[in-house]
Coordinates of C-alpha atoms in Angstrom, one line a residue:
X1 CA 9.3 17.5 -6.2
X2 CA 7.2 16.1 -9.0
X3 CA 8.7 13.6 -11.4
X4 CA 8.1 14.0 -15.1
X5 CA 8.0 10.2 -15.5
X6 CA 8.9 7.0 -14.0
X7 CA 12.2 7.1 -15.8
X8 CA 12.9 10.5 -14.2
X9 CA 12.4 8.9 -10.8
X10 CA 14.7 6.0 -11.7
X11 CA 17.3 8.5 -12.9
X12 CA 17.1 10.3 -9.6
X13 CA 17.6 7.1 -7.7
X14 CA 20.6 6.3 -9.8
X15 CA 22.2 9.7 -9.2
X16 CA 21.7 9.1 -5.5
X17 CA 23.4 5.7 -5.6
X18 CA 20.0 4.0 -4.8
X19 CA 19.6 1.9 -8.1
X20 CA 21.5 -1.0 -9.5
X21 CA 21.3 -1.8 -13.3
X22 CA 21.1 -5.5 -14.2
X23 CA 22.4 -5.7 -17.7
X24 CA 22.3 -9.5 -18.2
X25 CA 19.1 -11.3 -19.4
X26 CA 17.0 -12.5 -16.4
X27 CA 13.8 -14.6 -16.7
X28 CA 10.6 -13.1 -15.4
X29 CA 9.5 -16.6 -14.2
X30 CA 10.9 -16.9 -10.6
X31 CA 14.4 -15.5 -11.3
X32 CA 13.6 -11.8 -10.9
X33 CA 11.7 -12.6 -7.7
X34 CA 14.7 -14.6 -6.2
X35 CA 17.0 -11.8 -7.1
X36 CA 14.7 -9.1 -5.7
X37 CA 13.9 -11.0 -2.6
X38 CA 17.6 -11.2 -1.7
X39 CA 17.9 -7.5 -2.2
X40 CA 14.8 -6.6 -0.1
X41 CA 16.0 -8.7 2.8
X42 CA 19.5 -7.1 2.8
X43 CA 20.2 -4.3 5.4
X44 CA 18.1 -1.3 5.0
X45 CA 16.1 -2.8 2.1
X46 CA 19.0 -2.9 -0.4
X47 CA 18.9 -1.0 -3.7
X48 CA 16.3 -0.5 -6.4
X49 CA 16.8 -2.9 -9.3
X50 CA 16.4 -2.2 -13.1
X51 CA 16.4 -5.3 -15.2
X52 CA 17.3 -4.1 -18.6
X53 CA 16.8 -7.5 -20.4
X54 CA 13.8 -9.3 -18.8
X55 CA 13.1 -12.5 -20.5
X56 CA 9.5 -13.6 -21.2
X57 CA 8.9 -17.1 -22.7
X58 CA 12.5 -17.3 -23.9
X59 CA 12.6 -13.9 -25.5
X60 CA 14.0 -10.6 -24.2
X61 CA 11.1 -8.2 -23.7
X62 CA 11.0 -4.8 -25.2
X63 CA 10.4 -3.1 -21.9
X64 CA 12.8 -3.1 -18.8
X65 CA 11.5 -4.0 -15.3
X66 CA 12.0 -1.9 -12.2
X67 CA 11.5 -3.4 -8.7
X68 CA 12.2 -2.4 -5.1
X69 CA 12.0 1.3 -6.0
X70 CA 10.3 2.2 -2.8
X71 CA 11.9 -0.5 -0.7
X72 CA 13.8 1.6 2.0
X73 CA 13.0 4.6 4.1
X74 CA 15.3 6.8 2.0
X75 CA 13.7 5.7 -1.4
X76 CA 10.1 6.0 -0.2
X77 CA 10.9 9.5 0.9
X78 CA 12.6 10.2 -2.4
X79 CA 9.5 8.8 -4.2
X80 CA 7.3 11.4 -2.5
X81 CA 9.9 14.2 -3.2
X82 CA 10.9 14.7 0.5
X83 CA 14.1 14.2 2.6
X84 CA 11.9 12.4 5.2
X85 CA 8.4 11.1 5.4
X86 CA 8.0 13.1 8.6
X87 CA 7.9 16.3 6.5
X88 CA 4.5 15.1 5.0
X89 CA 3.2 14.3 8.4
X90 CA 4.1 17.9 9.5
X91 CA 2.2 19.3 6.6
X92 CA -0.9 17.4 7.4
X93 CA -0.5 18.4 11.1
X94 CA -0.5 22.1 10.1
X95 CA -3.7 21.6 8.0
X96 CA -5.4 20.0 10.9
X97 CA -4.2 22.6 13.4
X98 CA -5.6 25.5 11.2
X99 CA -9.0 24.8 12.7
X100 CA -9.2 22.4 15.5
X101 CA -11.7 19.7 14.4
X102 CA -14.4 18.6 16.8
X103 CA -14.6 15.0 15.6
X104 CA -12.9 12.6 13.2
X105 CA -15.2 13.3 10.3
X106 CA -14.7 16.9 10.5
X107 CA -11.0 16.3 10.7
X108 CA -11.0 14.3 7.4
X109 CA -13.1 17.0 5.8
X110 CA -10.6 19.6 6.9
X111 CA -7.7 17.5 5.6
X112 CA -9.6 17.2 2.3
X113 CA -10.1 21.0 2.2
X114 CA -6.5 21.6 2.9
X115 CA -5.4 19.5 0.1
X116 CA -7.7 21.4 -2.2
X117 CA -6.3 24.6 -1.1
X118 CA -2.6 23.5 -1.4
X119 CA -3.0 22.0 -4.9
X120 CA -5.5 22.7 -7.5
X121 CA -7.7 20.0 -8.8
X122 CA -6.4 17.8 -11.6
X123 CA -6.6 19.4 -15.0
X124 CA -7.5 17.7 -18.3
X125 CA -5.2 17.5 -21.3
X126 CA -5.6 16.3 -24.8
X127 CA -2.2 14.9 -25.6
X128 CA -0.4 12.6 -23.2
X129 CA 3.0 10.6 -23.2
X130 CA 1.0 7.5 -22.1
X131 CA -0.7 7.5 -25.4
X132 CA 2.3 7.7 -27.7
X133 CA 1.6 4.1 -28.7
X134 CA -1.9 2.8 -29.0
X135 CA -3.2 -0.7 -29.6
X136 CA -6.9 -1.2 -29.6
X137 CA -8.6 -4.6 -29.3
X138 CA -11.9 -5.5 -30.8
X139 CA -14.6 -7.9 -29.9
X140 CA -14.0 -11.5 -31.0
X141 CA -16.4 -14.4 -31.2
X142 CA -14.0 -17.1 -30.0
X143 CA -10.7 -17.1 -28.1
X144 CA -7.6 -16.4 -30.2
X145 CA -9.6 -15.5 -33.2
X146 CA -7.4 -12.6 -34.1
X147 CA -4.0 -13.4 -35.9
X148 CA -1.2 -11.4 -34.3
X149 CA 1.3 -9.5 -36.3
X150 CA 4.8 -8.3 -35.5
X151 CA 3.5 -4.9 -34.6
X152 CA 0.9 -6.2 -32.1
X153 CA 1.5 -5.8 -28.4
X154 CA -0.5 -7.6 -25.7
X155 CA -0.3 -8.7 -22.1
X156 CA 1.7 -11.6 -23.3
X157 CA 4.5 -9.2 -24.4
X158 CA 4.8 -7.4 -21.2
X159 CA 7.5 -8.5 -18.7
X160 CA 4.9 -9.5 -16.0
X161 CA 6.4 -11.7 -13.3
X162 CA 5.5 -15.2 -12.2
X163 CA 6.6 -14.6 -8.6
X164 CA 6.6 -17.9 -6.7
X165 CA 6.7 -21.5 -7.8
X166 CA 3.1 -22.4 -7.1
X167 CA 1.5 -19.2 -8.3
X168 CA -1.5 -19.7 -10.7
X169 CA 0.3 -17.7 -13.4
X170 CA 1.9 -14.3 -14.0
X171 CA 0.6 -11.4 -11.9
X172 CA 0.5 -7.7 -12.3
X173 CA 1.5 -6.7 -8.7
X174 CA 1.7 -2.8 -8.8
X175 CA -1.3 -1.7 -10.8
X176 CA -3.3 1.5 -10.2
X177 CA -6.9 0.4 -10.9
X178 CA -9.2 3.4 -11.7
X179 CA -12.9 3.1 -11.3
X180 CA -15.8 5.5 -10.8
X181 CA -19.1 5.3 -8.9
X182 CA -21.8 5.4 -11.5
X183 CA -24.2 7.3 -9.1
X184 CA -22.0 9.9 -7.6
X185 CA -19.2 10.2 -10.1
X186 CA -16.7 9.7 -7.3
X187 CA -13.3 8.4 -8.5
X188 CA -11.3 5.7 -6.8
X189 CA -7.7 4.4 -7.5
X190 CA -6.8 1.1 -5.8
X191 CA -4.1 -1.4 -5.9
X192 CA -5.5 -4.8 -6.7
X193 CA -3.4 -7.7 -8.1
X194 CA -4.3 -9.0 -11.5
X195 CA -3.6 -12.5 -12.7
X196 CA -3.0 -12.7 -16.5
X197 CA -5.2 -15.3 -18.1
X198 CA -4.3 -14.7 -21.7
X199 CA -3.2 -11.8 -24.0
X200 CA -6.3 -9.8 -23.2
X201 CA -8.1 -10.9 -19.9
X202 CA -7.0 -10.9 -16.3
X203 CA -8.5 -11.4 -12.9
X204 CA -9.5 -8.4 -10.9
X205 CA -8.7 -9.2 -7.2
X206 CA -10.8 -6.6 -5.4
X207 CA -11.9 -8.0 -2.1
X208 CA -15.3 -7.5 -0.5
X209 CA -14.1 -4.6 1.6
X210 CA -12.6 -2.5 -1.2
X211 CA -14.0 0.5 -2.8
X212 CA -13.5 -1.0 -6.3
X213 CA -15.8 -3.9 -5.3
X214 CA -18.3 -1.4 -4.0
X215 CA -18.4 0.4 -7.3
X216 CA -18.7 -2.9 -9.2
X217 CA -21.7 -3.9 -7.1
X218 CA -23.7 -0.9 -8.4
X219 CA -22.9 -1.8 -12.0
X220 CA -23.9 -5.4 -11.3
X221 CA -27.2 -4.3 -10.0
X222 CA -27.7 -2.3 -13.1
X223 CA -26.4 -5.1 -15.3
X224 CA -24.1 -2.7 -17.0
X225 CA -20.5 -3.2 -18.0
X226 CA -18.1 -1.5 -15.6
X227 CA -15.4 0.6 -17.3
X228 CA -11.9 0.1 -15.7
X229 CA -8.5 1.6 -16.5
X230 CA -5.3 0.2 -15.1
X231 CA -2.2 2.4 -15.0
X232 CA 1.4 1.4 -14.4
X233 CA 4.3 3.7 -13.7
X234 CA 4.4 7.5 -13.8
X235 CA 5.2 9.6 -10.8
X236 CA 5.6 7.1 -7.8
X237 CA 3.3 9.4 -5.8
X238 CA 0.4 7.9 -7.7
X239 CA 1.3 4.3 -6.8
X240 CA 1.8 5.4 -3.1
X241 CA -1.6 7.1 -3.1
X242 CA -3.3 4.0 -4.5
X243 CA -2.0 1.9 -1.7
X244 CA -2.5 4.4 1.1
X245 CA -5.4 3.7 3.5
X246 CA -7.3 7.0 2.6
X247 CA -10.8 7.6 4.1
X248 CA -13.8 7.5 1.9
X249 CA -14.3 10.8 0.0
X250 CA -10.5 11.6 -0.1
X251 CA -9.6 11.4 -3.9
X252 CA -6.3 9.5 -4.5
X253 CA -5.5 11.7 -7.5
X254 CA -5.9 14.7 -5.3
X255 CA -3.8 13.2 -2.6
X256 CA -1.1 12.3 -5.1
X257 CA -1.1 16.1 -6.2
X258 CA -0.7 17.1 -2.5
X259 CA 2.3 14.7 -2.1
X260 CA 4.1 15.8 -5.3
X261 CA 3.2 19.5 -4.7
X262 CA 1.8 19.7 -8.2
X263 CA -1.7 18.8 -9.6
X264 CA -2.0 15.8 -11.9
X265 CA -2.7 16.1 -15.6
X266 CA -5.4 13.7 -16.7
X267 CA -6.2 12.4 -20.2
X268 CA -9.3 10.7 -21.4
X269 CA -8.9 7.0 -22.3
X270 CA -9.2 5.9 -25.9
X271 CA -11.9 3.2 -25.4
X272 CA -13.5 3.7 -22.0
X273 CA -15.1 6.7 -20.3
X274 CA -12.5 7.3 -17.7
X275 CA -9.5 9.7 -17.2
X276 CA -6.0 8.6 -16.2
X277 CA -2.8 10.4 -15.3
X278 CA -1.1 11.6 -18.5
X279 CA 2.5 10.7 -17.5
X280 CA 2.2 7.0 -16.7
X281 CA 4.0 4.4 -18.6
X282 CA 1.2 1.9 -19.5
X283 CA -2.6 2.2 -19.5
X284 CA -4.7 -1.0 -19.8
X285 CA -8.2 0.0 -20.8
X286 CA -11.1 -2.3 -20.4
X287 CA -14.2 -3.5 -18.6
X288 CA -15.6 -6.0 -16.0
X289 CA -18.7 -7.8 -17.1
X290 CA -21.4 -8.1 -14.3
X291 CA -21.6 -11.6 -12.9
X292 CA -18.6 -13.0 -14.8
X293 CA -16.2 -14.8 -12.3
X294 CA -13.2 -16.9 -12.8
X295 CA -10.9 -18.9 -10.5
X296 CA -7.9 -16.8 -9.4
X297 CA -4.8 -18.0 -7.7
X298 CA -2.9 -19.5 -5.9
X299 CA -0.7 -16.4 -5.2
X300 CA 2.3 -16.1 -2.9
X301 CA 1.0 -13.2 -0.7
X302 CA 2.3 -10.6 1.8
X303 CA 1.1 -13.0 4.5
X304 CA 4.1 -15.2 3.7
X305 CA 1.8 -18.0 2.5
X306 CA 0.0 -18.9 -0.7
X307 CA -3.6 -17.6 -0.8
X308 CA -6.1 -20.1 -2.1
X309 CA -7.9 -20.3 -5.4
X310 CA -11.2 -18.2 -5.4
X311 CA -13.6 -16.8 -7.9
X312 CA -13.0 -13.1 -8.9
X313 CA -14.2 -10.7 -11.6
X314 CA -12.7 -10.9 -15.1
X315 CA -11.1 -7.8 -16.5
X316 CA -11.4 -7.6 -20.4
X317 CA -8.8 -5.5 -22.3
X318 CA -10.0 -3.1 -24.9
X319 CA -6.8 -1.2 -25.5
X320 CA -3.2 -0.9 -24.3
X321 CA -1.5 2.5 -24.6
X322 CA 2.0 3.3 -23.5
X323 CA 5.1 5.5 -23.7
X324 CA 7.7 4.7 -26.4
X325 CA 10.3 4.4 -23.6
X326 CA 8.1 2.7 -21.0
X327 CA 9.5 0.9 -18.0
X328 CA 7.4 -1.8 -16.3
X329 CA 7.1 -1.2 -12.5
X330 CA 6.5 -4.2 -10.3
X331 CA 7.0 -5.6 -6.8
X332 CA 6.8 -8.8 -5.1
X333 CA 5.3 -9.8 -1.7
X334 CA 6.0 -12.7 0.7
X335 CA 7.8 -13.4 4.0
X336 CA 8.8 -10.0 5.4
X337 CA 10.5 -7.7 5.2
X338 CA 9.6 -6.8 1.7
X339 CA 9.2 -3.6 -0.3
X340 CA 5.5 -3.3 0.8
X341 CA 6.7 -2.9 4.5
X342 CA 8.3 0.5 3.8
X343 CA 5.3 1.6 1.9
X344 CA 3.0 0.6 4.8
X345 CA 5.3 2.2 7.3
X346 CA 5.3 5.4 5.4
X347 CA 1.4 5.4 5.4
X348 CA 1.3 5.0 9.2
X349 CA 3.8 7.8 9.7
X350 CA 2.1 10.2 7.3
X351 CA -1.4 9.7 8.8
X352 CA -0.3 9.7 12.4
X353 CA -1.5 13.3 12.9
X354 CA -5.0 12.1 11.9
X355 CA -4.9 9.3 14.5
X356 CA -3.6 11.8 17.1
X357 CA -6.4 14.1 16.3
X358 CA -8.9 11.5 17.3
X359 CA -6.8 10.1 20.1
X360 CA -5.0 13.0 21.8
X361 CA -3.2 10.6 24.2
X362 CA -1.6 8.8 21.3
X363 CA 2.2 9.3 21.2
X364 CA 3.4 6.9 18.4
X365 CA 2.2 3.9 16.5
X366 CA 3.9 1.3 14.2
X367 CA 3.0 -1.9 12.3
X368 CA 6.0 -4.2 12.6
X369 CA 7.2 -6.1 9.6
X370 CA 6.6 -9.4 11.4
X371 CA 2.8 -8.5 11.5
X372 CA 2.5 -8.2 7.7
X373 CA 0.4 -5.1 8.2
X374 CA -2.9 -5.9 9.8
X375 CA -1.7 -8.8 12.2
X376 CA 0.2 -6.6 14.8
X377 CA 0.0 -3.0 15.9
X378 CA 2.0 -1.3 18.6
X379 CA 0.7 1.9 20.1
X380 CA 2.1 4.1 22.9
X381 CA -0.1 6.5 24.9
X382 CA 0.1 9.1 27.7
X383 CA -2.0 7.3 30.2
X384 CA -4.2 9.4 32.5
X385 CA -7.0 7.2 33.7
X386 CA -8.1 3.5 34.2
X387 CA -8.9 1.5 31.1
X388 CA -7.6 4.2 28.7
X389 CA -5.6 1.6 26.8
X390 CA -8.8 -0.3 26.1
X391 CA -10.5 2.9 24.9
X392 CA -7.7 3.5 22.3
X393 CA -7.6 -0.1 21.0
X394 CA -11.4 -0.2 20.5
X395 CA -11.3 3.2 18.9
X396 CA -8.6 2.0 16.5
X397 CA -10.7 -1.1 15.5
X398 CA -13.3 1.3 14.3
X399 CA -11.1 3.3 11.9
X400 CA -11.1 2.1 8.3
X401 CA -8.6 -0.6 7.5
X402 CA -7.5 -0.6 11.2
X403 CA -10.6 -2.9 11.6
X404 CA -8.4 -5.7 10.3
X405 CA -5.8 -5.3 13.1
X406 CA -5.6 -8.8 14.7
X407 CA -3.4 -7.9 17.7
X408 CA -3.1 -4.4 19.2
X409 CA -0.5 -3.9 22.0
X410 CA -0.8 -0.6 24.0
X411 CA 2.3 0.6 26.0
X412 CA 3.2 3.7 27.9
X413 CA 4.7 6.8 26.3
X414 CA 8.3 6.0 27.5
X415 CA 8.3 2.8 25.4
X416 CA 9.8 3.0 21.9
X417 CA 7.1 1.2 19.7
X418 CA 9.7 0.9 16.9
X419 CA 11.9 -1.3 19.2
X420 CA 10.0 -4.7 19.0
X421 CA 12.3 -6.1 21.7
X422 CA 11.3 -3.3 24.1
X423 CA 7.6 -3.7 23.4
X424 CA 7.7 -7.4 23.9
X425 CA 9.5 -6.9 27.2
X426 CA 6.6 -4.5 28.3
X427 CA 4.1 -7.0 27.1
X428 CA 5.5 -9.9 29.1
X429 CA 6.3 -7.8 32.2
X430 CA 3.2 -5.6 32.5
X431 CA 0.3 -7.9 31.7
X432 CA -1.9 -10.3 33.5
X433 CA -3.6 -12.3 30.6
X434 CA -7.1 -12.4 32.2
X435 CA -7.1 -8.8 33.4
X436 CA -5.2 -7.0 30.5
X437 CA -6.7 -8.6 27.3
X438 CA -9.8 -7.9 25.3
X439 CA -11.1 -10.2 22.6
X440 CA -13.6 -8.9 20.0
X441 CA -15.4 -10.1 16.8
X442 CA -14.6 -7.9 13.8
X443 CA -14.1 -8.2 10.0
X444 CA -10.8 -9.7 9.1
X445 CA -8.5 -9.4 6.2
X446 CA -9.7 -11.6 3.3
X447 CA -6.2 -12.9 2.8
X448 CA -5.8 -14.0 6.4
X449 CA -6.0 -17.8 6.3
X450 CA -6.2 -18.3 10.2
X451 CA -9.9 -17.4 10.8
X452 CA -12.4 -20.2 10.6
X453 CA -14.6 -18.2 8.3
X454 CA -13.2 -15.9 5.7
X455 CA -13.6 -12.1 6.3
X456 CA -14.8 -12.7 9.9
X457 CA -12.5 -13.3 12.9
X458 CA -11.6 -12.4 16.4
X459 CA -9.1 -9.7 17.4
X460 CA -7.2 -9.3 20.7
X461 CA -5.9 -6.2 22.5
X462 CA -3.2 -6.2 25.1
X463 CA -3.0 -3.5 27.8
X464 CA 0.8 -3.5 28.5
X465 CA 0.8 -0.1 30.3
X466 CA 1.4 0.6 34.0
X467 CA -1.7 -0.2 36.0
X468 CA -3.5 2.6 37.9
X469 CA -5.9 2.4 40.9
X470 CA -9.2 1.3 39.6
X471 CA -7.8 -1.3 37.2
X472 CA -8.1 -4.1 39.6
X473 CA -4.4 -3.9 40.8
X474 CA -4.1 -3.7 44.5
X475 CA -0.2 -3.6 44.9
X476 CA 2.2 -0.8 44.3
X477 CA 3.5 -0.7 40.7
X478 CA 7.3 -1.1 40.7
X479 CA 9.7 1.5 39.2
X480 CA 11.4 0.6 35.9
X481 CA 15.2 0.3 36.1
X482 CA 16.7 3.5 34.7
X483 CA 20.2 4.9 35.0
X484 CA 20.7 8.6 35.8
X485 CA 21.7 11.1 33.0
X486 CA 24.8 12.2 34.9
X487 CA 26.1 8.6 35.0
X488 CA 25.5 8.2 31.3
X489 CA 27.3 11.3 30.5
X490 CA 30.3 10.4 32.7
X491 CA 30.6 7.0 31.0
X492 CA 30.3 8.6 27.6
X493 CA 33.2 10.8 28.4
X494 CA 35.3 7.9 29.8
X495 CA 34.6 5.8 26.8
X496 CA 35.6 8.6 24.5
X497 CA 38.9 9.1 26.4
X498 CA 39.8 5.3 26.1
X499 CA 38.9 5.3 22.3

């Protein structure tokens, strides 16, 4: 289903018993984080939380705060309008099976074509709920030159969280950042955290590997201001699409339309030449000035550690537009499990058919919470020939954001990759470290503090599969202990009799 608004999604969660309202005032500095962290680490991810009276600088904000809205398998499926994420994977599989692709590039092209066929391109509209209230900012010669009135609304009035004690300030953590390639016109929507510097400037944390940074490089070379629009809220399919590891050329707005089974209405921004989804809660319009950098951080990140202070581009606000009944969506990251684990897990499950298309032997894949996305990948395969596990791990390191995977463990098809204990058992039992490991040099996650040099590191693969002749194993491979199905059924019946 397509949600009319972010509030519509929250109402749906509440009707399903998946949302808890917090009616008492709660400070946006640390306290909402502590409350949400406890909820996220409760069994199954807990409930979504709606803080009706968030407190900013001692005052109750005009806008409520919603957090952990996609922090469980049930809620992430609800966010995408399905009973199960597997339904989306099956839809993608049908698209790919319509015409068997000959390579990965053709497969992505077919996927893109299938999305075009299933849902029309986004359409433009003139009036939009996200522009019910408009506040434009004007150039100022010096900081704080404008005198604010009671009707003014700026970043300082929004219930933006300071998440962790040593964070460098308040951070927008669930923004959809809209940019456009000035040469091709290609649109990109990414999720990059934004540290608030003052009422009208923030950092723009797009890392060197991100498409937003690539668009920015073109503007920098031209010495032109880069128009940027940041949206918050709206149909949660938009936020999921912005975080999904889509291949280059697959439009996030189009993908969101595919997920919600309805095309996205777009409206032109008031002060920049960009279009944004019409149903979002907030739009922050502005620009990034070529060459202007400012220290950003520290920030308590998904790695479970604070990322260091570094220079990043500065985003200047030219306007804020919003719904009259806007809700501020946010999330927190830190020591797993967190809400982002369920979003990342959904991405892997949705795009598993694409991986299987390129690796026919692949059975299943998961990114365990302990690996905080890129650090650990478990893959099961149907092994047919020697060194097939190494073929798979090296292939994965060449696929988009999989290049950041620090450790890849490959197991046989009878191992449940979602059972970390079972995978670790196979890893310990089936490997000889010298024979069954591969170490490579590859780009690394900018947020990974372990490599000696930022953005460059080593990755290791483990072949934890049964060894075949030709893999430098001269003995007979032992048989795994396994009970017969008849014995299992008899014991099941006996236990049922005894209660």
